[in-house]
Short mmCIF file of C-alpha atoms and ligand atoms in Angstrom, two decimals:
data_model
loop_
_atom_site.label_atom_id
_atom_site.label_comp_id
_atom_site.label_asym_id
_atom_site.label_seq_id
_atom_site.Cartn_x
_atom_site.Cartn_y
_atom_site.Cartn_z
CA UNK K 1 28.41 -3.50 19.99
CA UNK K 2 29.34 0.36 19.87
CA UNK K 3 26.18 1.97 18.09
CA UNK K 4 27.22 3.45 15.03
CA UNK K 5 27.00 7.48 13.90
CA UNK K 6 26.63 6.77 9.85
CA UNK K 7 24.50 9.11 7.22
CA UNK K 8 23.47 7.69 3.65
CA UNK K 9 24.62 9.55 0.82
CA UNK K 10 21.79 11.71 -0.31
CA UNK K 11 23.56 11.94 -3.94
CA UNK K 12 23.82 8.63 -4.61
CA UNK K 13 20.46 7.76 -3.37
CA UNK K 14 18.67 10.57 -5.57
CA UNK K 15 21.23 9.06 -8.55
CA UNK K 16 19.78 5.78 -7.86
CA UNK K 17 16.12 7.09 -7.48
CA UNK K 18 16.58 8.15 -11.06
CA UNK K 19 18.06 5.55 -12.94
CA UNK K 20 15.36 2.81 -11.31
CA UNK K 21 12.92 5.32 -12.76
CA UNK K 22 14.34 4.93 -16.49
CA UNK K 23 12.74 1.60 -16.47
CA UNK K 24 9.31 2.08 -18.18
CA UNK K 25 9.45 5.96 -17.89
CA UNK K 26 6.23 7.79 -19.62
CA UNK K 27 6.27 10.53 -21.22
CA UNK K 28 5.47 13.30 -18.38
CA UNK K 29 8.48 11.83 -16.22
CA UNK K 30 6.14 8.93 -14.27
CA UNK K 31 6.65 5.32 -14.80
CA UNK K 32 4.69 2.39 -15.90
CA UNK K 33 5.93 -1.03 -14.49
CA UNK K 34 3.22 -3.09 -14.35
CA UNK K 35 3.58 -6.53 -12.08
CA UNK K 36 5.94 -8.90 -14.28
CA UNK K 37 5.66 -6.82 -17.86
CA UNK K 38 8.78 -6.47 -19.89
CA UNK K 39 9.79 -3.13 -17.87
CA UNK K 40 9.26 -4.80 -14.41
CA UNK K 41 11.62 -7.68 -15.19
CA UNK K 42 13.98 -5.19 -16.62
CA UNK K 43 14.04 -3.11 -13.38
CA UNK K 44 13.96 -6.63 -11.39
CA UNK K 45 17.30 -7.55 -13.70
CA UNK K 46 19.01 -3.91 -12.40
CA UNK K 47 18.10 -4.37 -9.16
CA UNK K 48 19.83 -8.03 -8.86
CA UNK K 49 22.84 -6.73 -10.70
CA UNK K 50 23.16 -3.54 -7.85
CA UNK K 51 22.59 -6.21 -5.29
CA UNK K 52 25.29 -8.69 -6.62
CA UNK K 53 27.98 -5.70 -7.14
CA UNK K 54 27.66 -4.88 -3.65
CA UNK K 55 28.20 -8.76 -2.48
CA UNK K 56 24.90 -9.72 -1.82
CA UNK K 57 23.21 -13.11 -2.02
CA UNK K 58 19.80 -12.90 -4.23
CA UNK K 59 17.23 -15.47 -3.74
CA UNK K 60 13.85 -15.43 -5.41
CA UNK K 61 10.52 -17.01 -3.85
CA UNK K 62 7.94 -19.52 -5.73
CA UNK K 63 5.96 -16.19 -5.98
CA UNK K 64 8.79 -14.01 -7.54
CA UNK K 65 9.67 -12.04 -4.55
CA UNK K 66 13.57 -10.87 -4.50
CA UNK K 67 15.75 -11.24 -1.38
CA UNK K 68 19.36 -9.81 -1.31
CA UNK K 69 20.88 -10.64 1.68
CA UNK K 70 24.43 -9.07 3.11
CA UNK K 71 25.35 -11.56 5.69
CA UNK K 72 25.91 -11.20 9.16
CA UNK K 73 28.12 -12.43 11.84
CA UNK K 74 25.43 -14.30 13.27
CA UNK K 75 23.00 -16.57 11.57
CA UNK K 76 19.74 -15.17 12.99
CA UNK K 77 16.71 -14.03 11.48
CA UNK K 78 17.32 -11.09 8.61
CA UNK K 79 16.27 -7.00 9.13
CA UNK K 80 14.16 -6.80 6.40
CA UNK K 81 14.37 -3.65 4.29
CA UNK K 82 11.81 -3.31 0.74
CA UNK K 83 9.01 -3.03 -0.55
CA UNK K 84 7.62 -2.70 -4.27
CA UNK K 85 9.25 -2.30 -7.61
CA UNK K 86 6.23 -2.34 -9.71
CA UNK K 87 3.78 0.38 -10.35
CA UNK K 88 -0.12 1.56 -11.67
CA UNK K 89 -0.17 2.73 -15.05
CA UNK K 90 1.50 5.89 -15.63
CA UNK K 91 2.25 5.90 -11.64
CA UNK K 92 4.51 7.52 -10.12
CA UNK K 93 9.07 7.77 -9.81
CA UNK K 94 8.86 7.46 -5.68
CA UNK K 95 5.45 4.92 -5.23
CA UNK K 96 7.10 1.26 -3.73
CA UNK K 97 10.93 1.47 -5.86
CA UNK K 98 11.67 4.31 -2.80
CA UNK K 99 11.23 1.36 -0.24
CA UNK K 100 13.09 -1.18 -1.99
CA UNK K 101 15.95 1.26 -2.88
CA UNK K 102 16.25 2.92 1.01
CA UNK K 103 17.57 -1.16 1.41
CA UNK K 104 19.94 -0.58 -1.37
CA UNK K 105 21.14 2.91 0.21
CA UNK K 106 21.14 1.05 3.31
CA UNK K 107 23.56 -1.52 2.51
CA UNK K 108 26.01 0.76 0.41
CA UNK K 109 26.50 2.59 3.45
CA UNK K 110 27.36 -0.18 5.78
CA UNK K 111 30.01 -2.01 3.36
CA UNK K 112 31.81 0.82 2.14
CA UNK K 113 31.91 1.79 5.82
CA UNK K 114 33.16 -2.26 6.31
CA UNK K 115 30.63 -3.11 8.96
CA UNK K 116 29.53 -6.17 8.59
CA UNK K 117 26.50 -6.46 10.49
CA UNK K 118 25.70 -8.94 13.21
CA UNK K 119 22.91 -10.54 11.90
CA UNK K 120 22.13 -10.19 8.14
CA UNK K 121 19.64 -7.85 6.23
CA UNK K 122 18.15 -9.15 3.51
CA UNK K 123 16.33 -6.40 0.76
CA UNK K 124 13.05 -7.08 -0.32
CA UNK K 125 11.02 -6.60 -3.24
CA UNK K 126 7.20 -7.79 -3.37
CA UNK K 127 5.97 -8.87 -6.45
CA UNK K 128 2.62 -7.43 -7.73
CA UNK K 129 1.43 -5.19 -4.75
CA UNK K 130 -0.45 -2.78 -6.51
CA UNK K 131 -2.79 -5.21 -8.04
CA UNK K 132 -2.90 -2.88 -11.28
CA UNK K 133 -2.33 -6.06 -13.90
CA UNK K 134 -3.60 -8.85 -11.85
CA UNK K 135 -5.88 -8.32 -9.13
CA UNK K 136 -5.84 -8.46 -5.65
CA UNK K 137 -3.17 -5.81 -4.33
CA UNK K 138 -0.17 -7.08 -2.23
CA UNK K 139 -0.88 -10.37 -3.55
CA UNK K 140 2.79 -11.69 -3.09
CA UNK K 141 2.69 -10.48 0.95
CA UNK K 142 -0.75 -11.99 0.88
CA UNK K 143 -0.04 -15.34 0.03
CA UNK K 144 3.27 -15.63 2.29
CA UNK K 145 1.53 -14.76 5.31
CA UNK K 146 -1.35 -16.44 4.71
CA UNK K 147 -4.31 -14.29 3.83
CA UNK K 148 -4.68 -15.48 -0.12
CA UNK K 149 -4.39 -18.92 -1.61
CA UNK K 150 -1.44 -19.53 -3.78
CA UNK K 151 -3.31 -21.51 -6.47
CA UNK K 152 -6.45 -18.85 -6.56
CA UNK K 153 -3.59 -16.02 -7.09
CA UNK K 154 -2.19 -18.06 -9.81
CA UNK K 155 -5.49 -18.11 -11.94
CA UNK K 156 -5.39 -14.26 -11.97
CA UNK K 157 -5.98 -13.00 -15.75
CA UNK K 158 -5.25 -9.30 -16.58
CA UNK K 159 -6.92 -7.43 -19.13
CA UNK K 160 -5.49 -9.68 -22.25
CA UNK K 161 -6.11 -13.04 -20.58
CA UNK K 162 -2.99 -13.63 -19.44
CA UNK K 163 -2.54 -15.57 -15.88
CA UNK K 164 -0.19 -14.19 -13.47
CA UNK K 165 1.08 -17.87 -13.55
CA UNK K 166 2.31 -17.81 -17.11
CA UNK K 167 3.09 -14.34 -16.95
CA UNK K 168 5.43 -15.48 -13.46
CA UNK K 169 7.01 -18.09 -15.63
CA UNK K 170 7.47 -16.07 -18.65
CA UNK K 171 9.47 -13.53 -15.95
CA UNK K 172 12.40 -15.85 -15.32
CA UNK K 173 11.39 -14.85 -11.57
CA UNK K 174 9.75 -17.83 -10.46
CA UNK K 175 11.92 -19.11 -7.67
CA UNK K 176 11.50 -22.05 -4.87
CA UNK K 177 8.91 -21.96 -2.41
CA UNK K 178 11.93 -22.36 0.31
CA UNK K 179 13.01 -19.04 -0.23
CA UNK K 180 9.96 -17.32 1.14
CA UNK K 181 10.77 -14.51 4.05
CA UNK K 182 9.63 -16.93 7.01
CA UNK K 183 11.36 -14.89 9.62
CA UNK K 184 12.21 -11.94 10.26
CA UNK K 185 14.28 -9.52 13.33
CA UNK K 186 12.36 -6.86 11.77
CA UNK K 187 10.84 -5.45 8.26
CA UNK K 188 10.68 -1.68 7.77
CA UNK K 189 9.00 -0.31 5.27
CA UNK K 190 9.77 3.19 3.90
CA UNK K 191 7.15 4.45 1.82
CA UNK K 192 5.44 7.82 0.26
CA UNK K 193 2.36 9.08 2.30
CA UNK K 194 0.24 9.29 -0.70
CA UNK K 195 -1.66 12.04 1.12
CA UNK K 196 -1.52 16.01 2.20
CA UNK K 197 -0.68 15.71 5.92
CA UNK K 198 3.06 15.64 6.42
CA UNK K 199 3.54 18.63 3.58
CA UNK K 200 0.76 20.54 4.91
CA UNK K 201 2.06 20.28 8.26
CA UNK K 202 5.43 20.79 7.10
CA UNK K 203 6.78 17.64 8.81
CA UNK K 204 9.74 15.24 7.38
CA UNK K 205 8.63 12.27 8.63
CA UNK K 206 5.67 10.22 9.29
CA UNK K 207 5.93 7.34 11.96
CA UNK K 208 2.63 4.94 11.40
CA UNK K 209 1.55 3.72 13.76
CA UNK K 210 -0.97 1.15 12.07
CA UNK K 211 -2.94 0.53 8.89
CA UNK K 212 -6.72 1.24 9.25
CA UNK K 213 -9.34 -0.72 9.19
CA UNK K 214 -11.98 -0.92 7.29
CA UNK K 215 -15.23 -1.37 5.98
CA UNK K 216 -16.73 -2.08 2.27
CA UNK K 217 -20.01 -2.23 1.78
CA UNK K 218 -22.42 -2.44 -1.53
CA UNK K 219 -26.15 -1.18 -1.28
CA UNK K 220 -28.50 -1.98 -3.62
CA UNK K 221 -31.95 0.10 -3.76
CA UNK K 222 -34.83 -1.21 -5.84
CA UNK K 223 -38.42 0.37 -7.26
CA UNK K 224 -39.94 0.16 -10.19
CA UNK K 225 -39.78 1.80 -13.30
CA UNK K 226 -42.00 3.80 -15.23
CA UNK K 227 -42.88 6.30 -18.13
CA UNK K 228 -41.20 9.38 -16.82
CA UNK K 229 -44.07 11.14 -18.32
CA UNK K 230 -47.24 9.24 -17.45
CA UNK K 231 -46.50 8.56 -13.84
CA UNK K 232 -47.75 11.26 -11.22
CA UNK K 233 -44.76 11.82 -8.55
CA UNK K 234 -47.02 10.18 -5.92
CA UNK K 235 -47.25 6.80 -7.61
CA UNK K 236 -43.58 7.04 -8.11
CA UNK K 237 -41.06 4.37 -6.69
CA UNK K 238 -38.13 6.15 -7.70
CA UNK K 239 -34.57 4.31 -6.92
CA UNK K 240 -32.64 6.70 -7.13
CA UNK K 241 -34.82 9.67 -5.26
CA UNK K 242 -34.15 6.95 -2.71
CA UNK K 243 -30.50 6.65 -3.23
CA UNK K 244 -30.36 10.18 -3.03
CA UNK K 245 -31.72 10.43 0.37
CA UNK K 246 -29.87 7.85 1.57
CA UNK K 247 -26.22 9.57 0.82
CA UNK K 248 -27.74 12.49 2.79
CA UNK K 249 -28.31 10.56 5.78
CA UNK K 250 -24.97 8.67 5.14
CA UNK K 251 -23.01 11.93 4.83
CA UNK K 252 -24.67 13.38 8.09
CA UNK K 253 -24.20 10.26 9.89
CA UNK K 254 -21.41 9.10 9.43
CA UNK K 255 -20.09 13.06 9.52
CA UNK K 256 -20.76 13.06 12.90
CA UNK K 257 -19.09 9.75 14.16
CA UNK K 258 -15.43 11.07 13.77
CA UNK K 259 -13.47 13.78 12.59
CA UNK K 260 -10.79 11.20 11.44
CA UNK K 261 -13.32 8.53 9.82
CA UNK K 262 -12.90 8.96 5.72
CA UNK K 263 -15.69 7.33 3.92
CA UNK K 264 -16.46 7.61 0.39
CA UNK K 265 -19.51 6.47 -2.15
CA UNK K 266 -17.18 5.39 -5.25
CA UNK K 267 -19.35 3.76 -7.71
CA UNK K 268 -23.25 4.44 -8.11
CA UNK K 269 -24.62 2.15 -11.07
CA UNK K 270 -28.36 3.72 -12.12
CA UNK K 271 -30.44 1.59 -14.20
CA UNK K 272 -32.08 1.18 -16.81
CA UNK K 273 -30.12 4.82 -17.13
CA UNK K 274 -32.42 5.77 -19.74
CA UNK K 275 -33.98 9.41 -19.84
CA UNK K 276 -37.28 8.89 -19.83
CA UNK K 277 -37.54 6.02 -17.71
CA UNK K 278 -37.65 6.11 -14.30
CA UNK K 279 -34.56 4.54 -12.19
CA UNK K 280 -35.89 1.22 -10.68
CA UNK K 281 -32.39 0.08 -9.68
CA UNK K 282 -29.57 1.78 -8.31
CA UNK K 283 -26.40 -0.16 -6.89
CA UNK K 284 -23.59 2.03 -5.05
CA UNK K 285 -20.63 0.78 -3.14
CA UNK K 286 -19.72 2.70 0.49
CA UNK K 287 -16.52 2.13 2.00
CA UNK K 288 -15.22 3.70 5.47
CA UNK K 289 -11.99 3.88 6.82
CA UNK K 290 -10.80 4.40 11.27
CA UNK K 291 -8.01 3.18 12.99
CA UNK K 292 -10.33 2.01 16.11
CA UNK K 293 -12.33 -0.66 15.27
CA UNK K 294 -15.15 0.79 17.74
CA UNK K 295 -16.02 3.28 14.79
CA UNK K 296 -15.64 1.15 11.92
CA UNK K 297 -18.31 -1.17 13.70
CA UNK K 298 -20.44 1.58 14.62
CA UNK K 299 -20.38 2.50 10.60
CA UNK K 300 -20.98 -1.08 9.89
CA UNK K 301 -24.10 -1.15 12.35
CA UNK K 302 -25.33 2.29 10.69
CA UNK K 303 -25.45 0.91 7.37
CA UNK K 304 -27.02 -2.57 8.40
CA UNK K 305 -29.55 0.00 9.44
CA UNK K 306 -30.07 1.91 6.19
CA UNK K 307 -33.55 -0.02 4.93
CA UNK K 308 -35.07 1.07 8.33
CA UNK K 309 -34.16 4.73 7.80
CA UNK K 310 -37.60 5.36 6.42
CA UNK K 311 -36.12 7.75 3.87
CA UNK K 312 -37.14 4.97 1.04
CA UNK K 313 -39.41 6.56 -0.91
CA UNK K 314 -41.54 2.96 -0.96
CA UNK K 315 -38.37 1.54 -2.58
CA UNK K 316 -36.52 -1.59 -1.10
CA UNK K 317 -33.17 -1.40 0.59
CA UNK K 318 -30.68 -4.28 0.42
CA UNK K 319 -27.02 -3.63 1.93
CA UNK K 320 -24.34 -6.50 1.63
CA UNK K 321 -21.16 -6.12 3.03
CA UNK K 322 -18.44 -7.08 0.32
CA UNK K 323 -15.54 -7.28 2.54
CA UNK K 324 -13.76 -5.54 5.44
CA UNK K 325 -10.20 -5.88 7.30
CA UNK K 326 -8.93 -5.06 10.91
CA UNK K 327 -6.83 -2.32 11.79
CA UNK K 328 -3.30 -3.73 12.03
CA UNK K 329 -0.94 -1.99 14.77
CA UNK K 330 2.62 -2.23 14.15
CA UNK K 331 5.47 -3.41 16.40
CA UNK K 332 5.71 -0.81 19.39
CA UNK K 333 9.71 -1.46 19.88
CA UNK K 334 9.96 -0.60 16.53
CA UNK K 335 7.90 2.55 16.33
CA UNK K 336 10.20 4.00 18.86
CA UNK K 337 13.14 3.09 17.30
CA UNK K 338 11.70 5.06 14.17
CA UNK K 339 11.16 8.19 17.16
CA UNK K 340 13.90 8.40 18.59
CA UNK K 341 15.81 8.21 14.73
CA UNK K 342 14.23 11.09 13.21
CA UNK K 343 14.36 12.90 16.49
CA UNK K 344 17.90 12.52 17.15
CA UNK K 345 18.70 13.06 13.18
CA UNK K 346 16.36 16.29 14.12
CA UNK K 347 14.11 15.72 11.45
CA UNK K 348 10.35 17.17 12.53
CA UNK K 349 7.92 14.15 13.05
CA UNK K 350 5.25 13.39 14.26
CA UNK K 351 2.67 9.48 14.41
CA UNK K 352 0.13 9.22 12.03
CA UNK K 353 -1.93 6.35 10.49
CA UNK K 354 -1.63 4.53 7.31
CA UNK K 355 -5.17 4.78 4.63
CA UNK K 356 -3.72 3.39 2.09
CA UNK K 357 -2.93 -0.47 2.18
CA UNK K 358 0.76 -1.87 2.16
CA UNK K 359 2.78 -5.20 2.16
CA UNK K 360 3.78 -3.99 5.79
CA UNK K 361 0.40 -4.92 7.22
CA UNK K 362 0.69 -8.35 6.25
CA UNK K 363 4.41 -9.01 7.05
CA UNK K 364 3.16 -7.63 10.15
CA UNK K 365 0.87 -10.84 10.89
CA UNK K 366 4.16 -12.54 11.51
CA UNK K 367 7.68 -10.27 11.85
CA UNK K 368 7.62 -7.74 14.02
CA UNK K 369 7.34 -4.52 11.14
CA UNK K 370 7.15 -0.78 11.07
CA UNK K 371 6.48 1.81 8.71
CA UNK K 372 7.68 5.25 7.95
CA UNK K 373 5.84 8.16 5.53
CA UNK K 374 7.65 10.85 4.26
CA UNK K 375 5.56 13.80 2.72
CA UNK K 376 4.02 13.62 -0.96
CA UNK K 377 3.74 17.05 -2.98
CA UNK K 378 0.47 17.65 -2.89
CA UNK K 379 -0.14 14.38 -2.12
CA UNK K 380 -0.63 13.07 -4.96
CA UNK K 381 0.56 9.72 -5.77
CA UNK K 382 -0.37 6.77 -8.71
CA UNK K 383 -0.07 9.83 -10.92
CA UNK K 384 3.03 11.09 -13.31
CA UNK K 385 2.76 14.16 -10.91
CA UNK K 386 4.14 12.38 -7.84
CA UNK K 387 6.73 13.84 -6.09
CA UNK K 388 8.56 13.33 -2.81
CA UNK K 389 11.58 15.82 -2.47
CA UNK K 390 14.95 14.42 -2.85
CA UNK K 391 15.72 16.33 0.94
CA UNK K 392 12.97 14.31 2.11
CA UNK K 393 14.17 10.76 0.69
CA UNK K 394 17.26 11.26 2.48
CA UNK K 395 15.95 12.04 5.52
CA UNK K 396 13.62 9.18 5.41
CA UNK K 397 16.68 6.42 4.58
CA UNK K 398 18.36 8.11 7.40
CA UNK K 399 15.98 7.22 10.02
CA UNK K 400 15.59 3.72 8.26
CA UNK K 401 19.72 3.52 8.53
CA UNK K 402 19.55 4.76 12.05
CA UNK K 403 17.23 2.18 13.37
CA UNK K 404 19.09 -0.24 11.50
CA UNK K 405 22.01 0.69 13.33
CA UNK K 406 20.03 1.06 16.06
CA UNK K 407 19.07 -3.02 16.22
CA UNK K 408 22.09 -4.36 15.41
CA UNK K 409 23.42 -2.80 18.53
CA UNK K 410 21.31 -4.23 21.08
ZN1 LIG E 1 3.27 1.44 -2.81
#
């Protein structure tokens, strides 16, 4: 087939950007959508009525995943386009809904241009991947491919006891198991960086190449408390003296290992946290972050090592791991495709890796899948602040529409 020369229509798209973020808008211009809420089902209602205007079949999974599919000449497995329509509390306009809507953009630009493709592509929207009402994140892409149990997701409460079970079959949107994506040509995923790099380096696009893997770890130090008063600093087993010293050697370590290893301490619990008692527990969490899983092991190792630092202060050191993930590298063919889009386009690009976690990496596991970044303000994102120009939406669908085009005409 003759490969196509088509652009989206930047107007529209912006339009569409803006009336998706209507549904549960805040006050300071963000959005709150949690997973299945009142304003989620709303936007999943708008969504389904775009998709059925434009001619498309919508099918909804036994975990409340949408699937609009324009069909294609050929039965053969779908080019996924999505992502995620719900948001964090007071998130942000572009977070997920960008994804889901570069499908929408997409699609409009193939039928009013009459192509019907030749194999179909189906739009995708995962339910409940940011985790912000019921716990884990990505929970829908989890369980299809695998990596979480249905019936433990099910049993998920959020803060007023509600299950994401009855709050699935409150929604309306709990479809059939038999219309889970189980195959795929390709997903692409179009999403905001969430990070500085592509503005700071003035770049339009971001190919990633992978999601990083990772480490979690929690490390709990133990002494013995005392009357801050009575007890002479010798005599002292002081948990968090200890804790102290151990950060230091974490920060200088770990510092060292790799300019592009991120690792942060995010909680540190003190106890009894009293004034004049002395700390005799303190319980912080350390998590690190490297696309080659030579480094995150070498951080692992480090940290199995922190009780025999001998920077204790007579206290003892207990380190438990409390989970960890591989890097996952997406599909080559794909990456290239994404290339050789924004270069002919002449869009300035450049690889980079994902930190953040996204339904891509688990699709991934099992249809072939590729991501693309395009720069956050400031990169700030789960914030009212978020902002991804609309310049840079456009040129992001493009490239998606591009490689699209691209696939269909091999
Ligand atoms: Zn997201």
């Amino acid at each position: 087939m003759q490969r196509q020369k088509l652009l989206i229509n930047g107007d529209r798209l912006k339009q569409t950007l803006e009336q998706f973020a209507d549904f549960g808008q805040t006050e300071n211009n963000g959005v709150t959508r949690l997973s299945l809420s009142e304003e989620d089902c709303r936007v999943r209602d708008y969504f389904r009525t775009c998709c059925e205007e434009l001619g498309l079949t919508v099918k909804v999974d036994d975990m409340g995943c949408m699937y609009a599919t324009l069909e294609g000449i050929e039965n053969k497995p779908p080019i996924l386009i999505g992502s995620h329509l719900d948001s964090v509390k007071k998130g942000g306009r572009f977070d997920g809904v960008l994804g889901v809507l570069t499908g929408l953009e997409v699609v409009r630009t193939l039928v009013e241009n009459k192509i019907k493709p030749q194999i179909p592509i189906t739009l995708v929207n995962f339910t409940n991947e940011e985790g912000a009402r019921f716990e884990p994140s990505m929970m829908a892409s989890g369980v299809l491919s695998g990596k979480f149990e249905k019936a433990v997701m099910l049993q998920k409460v959020d803060a007023d006891g509600v299950t994401f079970e009855e709050a699935l079959k409150k929604s309306g949107y709990e479809g059939q198991i038999e219309n889970r994506l189980q195959e795929g040509t390709a997903f692409l995923e179009l999403h905001i960086e969430q990070g500085p790099i592509l503005e700071k380096e003035a770049l339009a696009i971001g190919v990633v190449e992978c999601v990083v893997g990772m480490a979690c770890y929690e490390i709990e130090v133990t002494g013995e408390s005392d009357h801050a008063g009575t007890t002479p600093m010798s005599m002292r087993k002081d948990a968090l003296f200890a804790t102290n010293n151990l950060i230091n050697e974490i920060r200088k370590h770990l510092g060292s290992l790799d300019e592009e290893l991120v690792f942060t301490i995010g909680r540190v619990n003190v106890y009894p946290s009293i004034h004049t008692v002395i700390p005799n527990k303190v319980i912080f969490t350390l998590e690190a972050r490297h696309k080659d899983m030579e480094i995150v092991n070498a951080v692992k190792d480090f940290i199995q090592g922190l009780p025999y630092l001998g920077v204790n202060e007579g206290c003892e050191v207990k380190t438990t791991k409390l989970w960890d993930r591989d890097t996952v590298w997406f599909d080559q063919e794909l990456l290239q495709h994404f290339d050789q889009s924004a270069q002919s386009l002449g869009y300035s690009n450049k690889r980079m890796v994902s930190g953040a976690g996204h339904d891509a990496q688990f699709i991934a596991s099992y249809v072939p899948t590729a991501m693309l970044f395009v720069p956050s303000i400031n990169g700030k994102s789960h914030c009212e602040e978020e902002l991804t120009t609309w310049e840079d939406c456009e040129k992001g669908v493009n490239v998606v529409l591009d490689t699209v085009l691209a696939l269909l005409s091999k």
